[in-house]
PDB file of C-alpha atoms in Angstrom:
ATOM      1  CA  MET A 155      98.509  82.379 117.716  1.00 42.00           C
ATOM      2  CA  PHE A 156      95.784  82.775 115.062  1.00 43.00           C
ATOM      3  CA  ASN A 157      93.911  85.562 116.839  1.00 51.00           C
ATOM      4  CA  GLU A 158      92.886  87.954 114.072  1.00 55.00           C
ATOM      5  CA  ASP A 159      93.522  90.968 116.323  1.00 58.00           C
ATOM      6  CA  VAL A 160      97.178  90.159 116.956  1.00 64.00           C
ATOM      7  CA  PHE A 161      97.930  88.625 113.568  1.00 75.00           C
ATOM      8  CA  PRO A 162      99.467  91.729 111.973  1.00 81.00           C
ATOM      9  CA  ASP A 163     101.611  92.382 115.054  1.00 86.00           C
ATOM     10  CA  ASN A 164     102.835  88.779 115.170  1.00 88.00           C
ATOM     11  CA  LEU A 165     103.647  88.947 111.480  1.00 91.00           C
ATOM     12  CA  ILE A 166     105.703  92.093 112.042  1.00 92.00           C
ATOM     13  CA  ILE A 167     107.628  90.461 114.897  1.00 93.00           C
ATOM     14  CA  GLU A 168     108.316  87.302 112.875  1.00 94.00           C
ATOM     15  CA  THR A 169     109.382  89.359 109.854  1.00 95.00           C
ATOM     16  CA  GLU A 170     111.824  91.327 112.012  1.00 96.00           C
ATOM     17  CA  LEU A 171     113.338  88.035 113.165  1.00 96.00           C
ATOM     18  CA  LEU A 172     113.609  86.915 109.532  1.00 97.00           C
ATOM     19  CA  THR A 173     115.318  90.187 108.664  1.00 96.00           C
ATOM     20  CA  GLY A 174     117.842  89.582 111.444  1.00 97.00           C
ATOM     21  CA  ALA A 175     118.601  86.101 110.112  1.00 97.00           C
ATOM     22  CA  ILE A 176     119.082  87.472 106.587  1.00 97.00           C
ATOM     23  CA  LYS A 177     121.383  90.214 107.904  1.00 96.00           C
ATOM     24  CA  ALA A 178     123.447  87.582 109.715  1.00 95.00           C
ATOM     25  CA  LEU A 179     123.885  85.645 106.460  1.00 94.00           C
ATOM     26  CA  LEU A 180     124.827  88.784 104.527  1.00 93.00           C
ATOM     27  CA  SER A 181     127.316  89.833 107.200  1.00 92.00           C
ATOM     28  CA  ASP A 182     128.902  86.384 107.248  1.00 90.00           C
ATOM     29  CA  LEU A 183     129.146  86.379 103.449  1.00 89.00           C
ATOM     30  CA  GLN A 184     130.811  89.807 103.474  1.00 88.00           C
ATOM     31  CA  GLN A 185     133.327  88.774 106.118  1.00 87.00           C
ATOM     32  CA  ASP A 186     134.060  85.187 105.094  1.00 81.00           C
ATOM     33  CA  GLY A 187     132.902  84.909 101.483  1.00 71.00           C
ATOM     34  CA  VAL A 188     132.858  81.321 100.311  1.00 66.00           C
ATOM     35  CA  ASN A 189     133.865  80.142 103.794  1.00 67.00           C
ATOM     36  CA  ALA A 190     130.681  81.559 105.346  1.00 69.00           C
ATOM     37  CA  ASN A 191     128.497  79.129 107.263  1.00 89.00           C
ATOM     38  CA  ALA A 192     125.767  79.622 104.688  1.00 90.00           C
ATOM     39  CA  ALA A 193     123.963  76.329 105.315  1.00 91.00           C
ATOM     40  CA  PHE A 194     123.444  77.270 108.979  1.00 94.00           C
ATOM     41  CA  HIS A 195     122.069  80.668 107.984  1.00 94.00           C
ATOM     42  CA  SER A 196     119.832  79.083 105.350  1.00 95.00           C
ATOM     43  CA  ASP A 197     118.303  76.801 107.979  1.00 96.00           C
ATOM     44  CA  SER A 198     117.729  79.775 110.280  1.00 97.00           C
ATOM     45  CA  ILE A 199     116.093  81.832 107.529  1.00 97.00           C
ATOM     46  CA  ASN A 200     113.880  78.896 106.537  1.00 97.00           C
ATOM     47  CA  HIS A 201     112.858  78.446 110.182  1.00 97.00           C
ATOM     48  CA  HIS A 202     111.695  82.061 110.323  1.00 97.00           C
ATOM     49  CA  ILE A 203     109.799  81.743 107.051  1.00 97.00           C
ATOM     50  CA  GLN A 204     107.935  78.739 108.423  1.00 96.00           C
ATOM     51  CA  ARG A 205     107.051  80.759 111.540  1.00 95.00           C
ATOM     52  CA  ILE A 206     105.775  83.613 109.368  1.00 95.00           C
ATOM     53  CA  ILE A 207     103.576  81.223 107.404  1.00 94.00           C
ATOM     54  CA  ARG A 208     102.179  79.727 110.623  1.00 92.00           C
ATOM     55  CA  VAL A 209     101.048  83.117 111.982  1.00 91.00           C
ATOM     56  CA  ILE A 210      98.911  83.838 108.905  1.00 91.00           C
ATOM     57  CA  PRO A 211      95.327  82.922 109.805  1.00 88.00           C
ATOM     58  CA  PRO A 212      93.596  80.591 107.350  1.00 86.00           C
ATOM     59  CA  SER A 213      91.069  83.335 106.586  1.00 84.00           C
ATOM     60  CA  HIS A 214      93.918  85.465 105.147  1.00 84.00           C
ATOM     61  CA  ARG A 215      95.493  82.737 103.009  1.00 86.00           C
ATOM     62  CA  ASN A 216      94.252  83.746  99.597  1.00 88.00           C
ATOM     63  CA  GLY A 217      94.936  86.086  96.707  1.00 91.00           C
ATOM     64  CA  ASN A 218      97.909  88.406  97.152  1.00 92.00           C
ATOM     65  CA  ILE A 219      98.798  86.940 100.554  1.00 93.00           C
ATOM     66  CA  GLU A 220      99.065  83.422  99.153  1.00 94.00           C
ATOM     67  CA  GLU A 221     101.062  84.734  96.187  1.00 95.00           C
ATOM     68  CA  CYS A 222     103.558  86.386  98.551  1.00 95.00           C
ATOM     69  CA  VAL A 223     103.881  83.178 100.566  1.00 95.00           C
ATOM     70  CA  ARG A 224     104.560  81.274  97.332  1.00 96.00           C
ATOM     71  CA  LYS A 225     107.215  83.796  96.279  1.00 97.00           C
ATOM     72  CA  MET A 226     108.829  83.627  99.709  1.00 96.00           C
ATOM     73  CA  LYS A 227     108.956  79.816  99.567  1.00 97.00           C
ATOM     74  CA  ASN A 228     110.333  79.820  96.018  1.00 97.00           C
ATOM     75  CA  SER A 229     112.979  82.419  96.909  1.00 97.00           C
ATOM     76  CA  MET A 230     113.900  80.390  99.976  1.00 97.00           C
ATOM     77  CA  HIS A 231     114.282  77.257  97.863  1.00 97.00           C
ATOM     78  CA  ILE A 232     116.732  79.046  95.552  1.00 96.00           C
ATOM     79  CA  LEU A 233     118.619  80.537  98.507  1.00 95.00           C
ATOM     80  CA  SER A 234     118.866  77.125 100.136  1.00 95.00           C
ATOM     81  CA  GLN A 235     120.307  75.594  96.967  1.00 93.00           C
ATOM     82  CA  LYS A 236     122.941  78.331  96.750  1.00 91.00           C
ATOM     83  CA  CYS A 237     123.829  78.077 100.440  1.00 91.00           C
ATOM     84  CA  ARG A 238     124.188  74.297 100.340  1.00 88.00           C
ATOM     85  CA  SER A 239     126.189  74.013  97.139  1.00 88.00           C
ATOM     86  CA  ARG A 240     129.832  73.023  97.379  1.00 81.00           C
ATOM     87  CA  PRO A 241     131.730  75.029  96.617  1.00 78.00           C
ATOM     88  CA  LEU A 242     129.441  77.822  97.754  1.00 75.00           C
ATOM     89  CA  HIS A 243     127.981  79.914  94.943  1.00 69.00           C
ATOM     90  CA  SER A 244     129.481  83.344  94.662  1.00 79.00           C
ATOM     91  CA  ALA A 245     128.741  85.592  97.600  1.00 81.00           C
ATOM     92  CA  ASP A 246     127.038  88.043  95.237  1.00 87.00           C
ATOM     93  CA  GLU A 247     124.624  85.407  93.896  1.00 89.00           C
ATOM     94  CA  THR A 248     123.837  84.201  97.397  1.00 90.00           C
ATOM     95  CA  CYS A 249     123.268  87.780  98.616  1.00 92.00           C
ATOM     96  CA  HIS A 250     120.946  88.416  95.691  1.00 94.00           C
ATOM     97  CA  SER A 251     118.927  85.327  96.616  1.00 95.00           C
ATOM     98  CA  ALA A 252     118.723  86.491 100.237  1.00 95.00           C
ATOM     99  CA  TYR A 253     117.441  89.874  99.069  1.00 97.00           C
ATOM    100  CA  ASP A 254     114.749  88.091  97.030  1.00 97.00           C
ATOM    101  CA  VAL A 255     113.542  86.368 100.217  1.00 97.00           C
ATOM    102  CA  ALA A 256     113.500  89.720 102.020  1.00 97.00           C
ATOM    103  CA  LYS A 257     111.577  91.399  99.170  1.00 97.00           C
ATOM    104  CA  ALA A 258     108.913  88.679  99.243  1.00 96.00           C
ATOM    105  CA  ALA A 259     108.540  89.035 103.019  1.00 96.00           C
ATOM    106  CA  LYS A 260     108.257  92.808 102.698  1.00 95.00           C
ATOM    107  CA  GLN A 261     105.568  92.448 100.030  1.00 95.00           C
ATOM    108  CA  LEU A 262     103.683  90.111 102.349  1.00 95.00           C
ATOM    109  CA  LEU A 263     103.701  92.805 105.042  1.00 92.00           C
ATOM    110  CA  VAL A 264     102.535  95.439 102.545  1.00 92.00           C
ATOM    111  CA  ASN A 265      99.673  93.239 101.364  1.00 91.00           C
ATOM    112  CA  VAL A 266      98.566  92.409 104.913  1.00 87.00           C
ATOM    113  CA  HIS A 267      98.672  96.094 105.843  1.00 81.00           C
ATOM    114  CA  GLN A 268      96.481  96.911 102.826  1.00 81.00           C
ATOM    115  CA  LEU A 269      93.916  94.312 103.952  1.00 71.00           C
ATOM    116  CA  ASP A 270      93.811  95.734 107.458  1.00 60.00           C
ATOM    117  CA  GLY A 271      93.791  99.351 106.296  1.00 54.00           C
TER     118      GLY A 271
END
């Protein structure tokens, strides 16, 4: 799993899975609003974030990479709070938090690509 040669590819795969989980949350919020199963989606998104973090080799966990991981974790924490609140925060606020998670994951990919470039 921590093979340096496959690390960027594994990160891309895991990030695509995260993107799918975020899209599922956004779709559910658009269709069902405050009745969306947001807590389920939050758990799924968090699961994918943890997988992303695990595929980053220790030798890459510094500087901009570590900053992106921190931002992703912080964004996930905020998203989780919104998804678990009762009543559910507004769909717009929850969507915005989901986008913040996605932006942090995208920045992680950009930074990794710059290291490998």
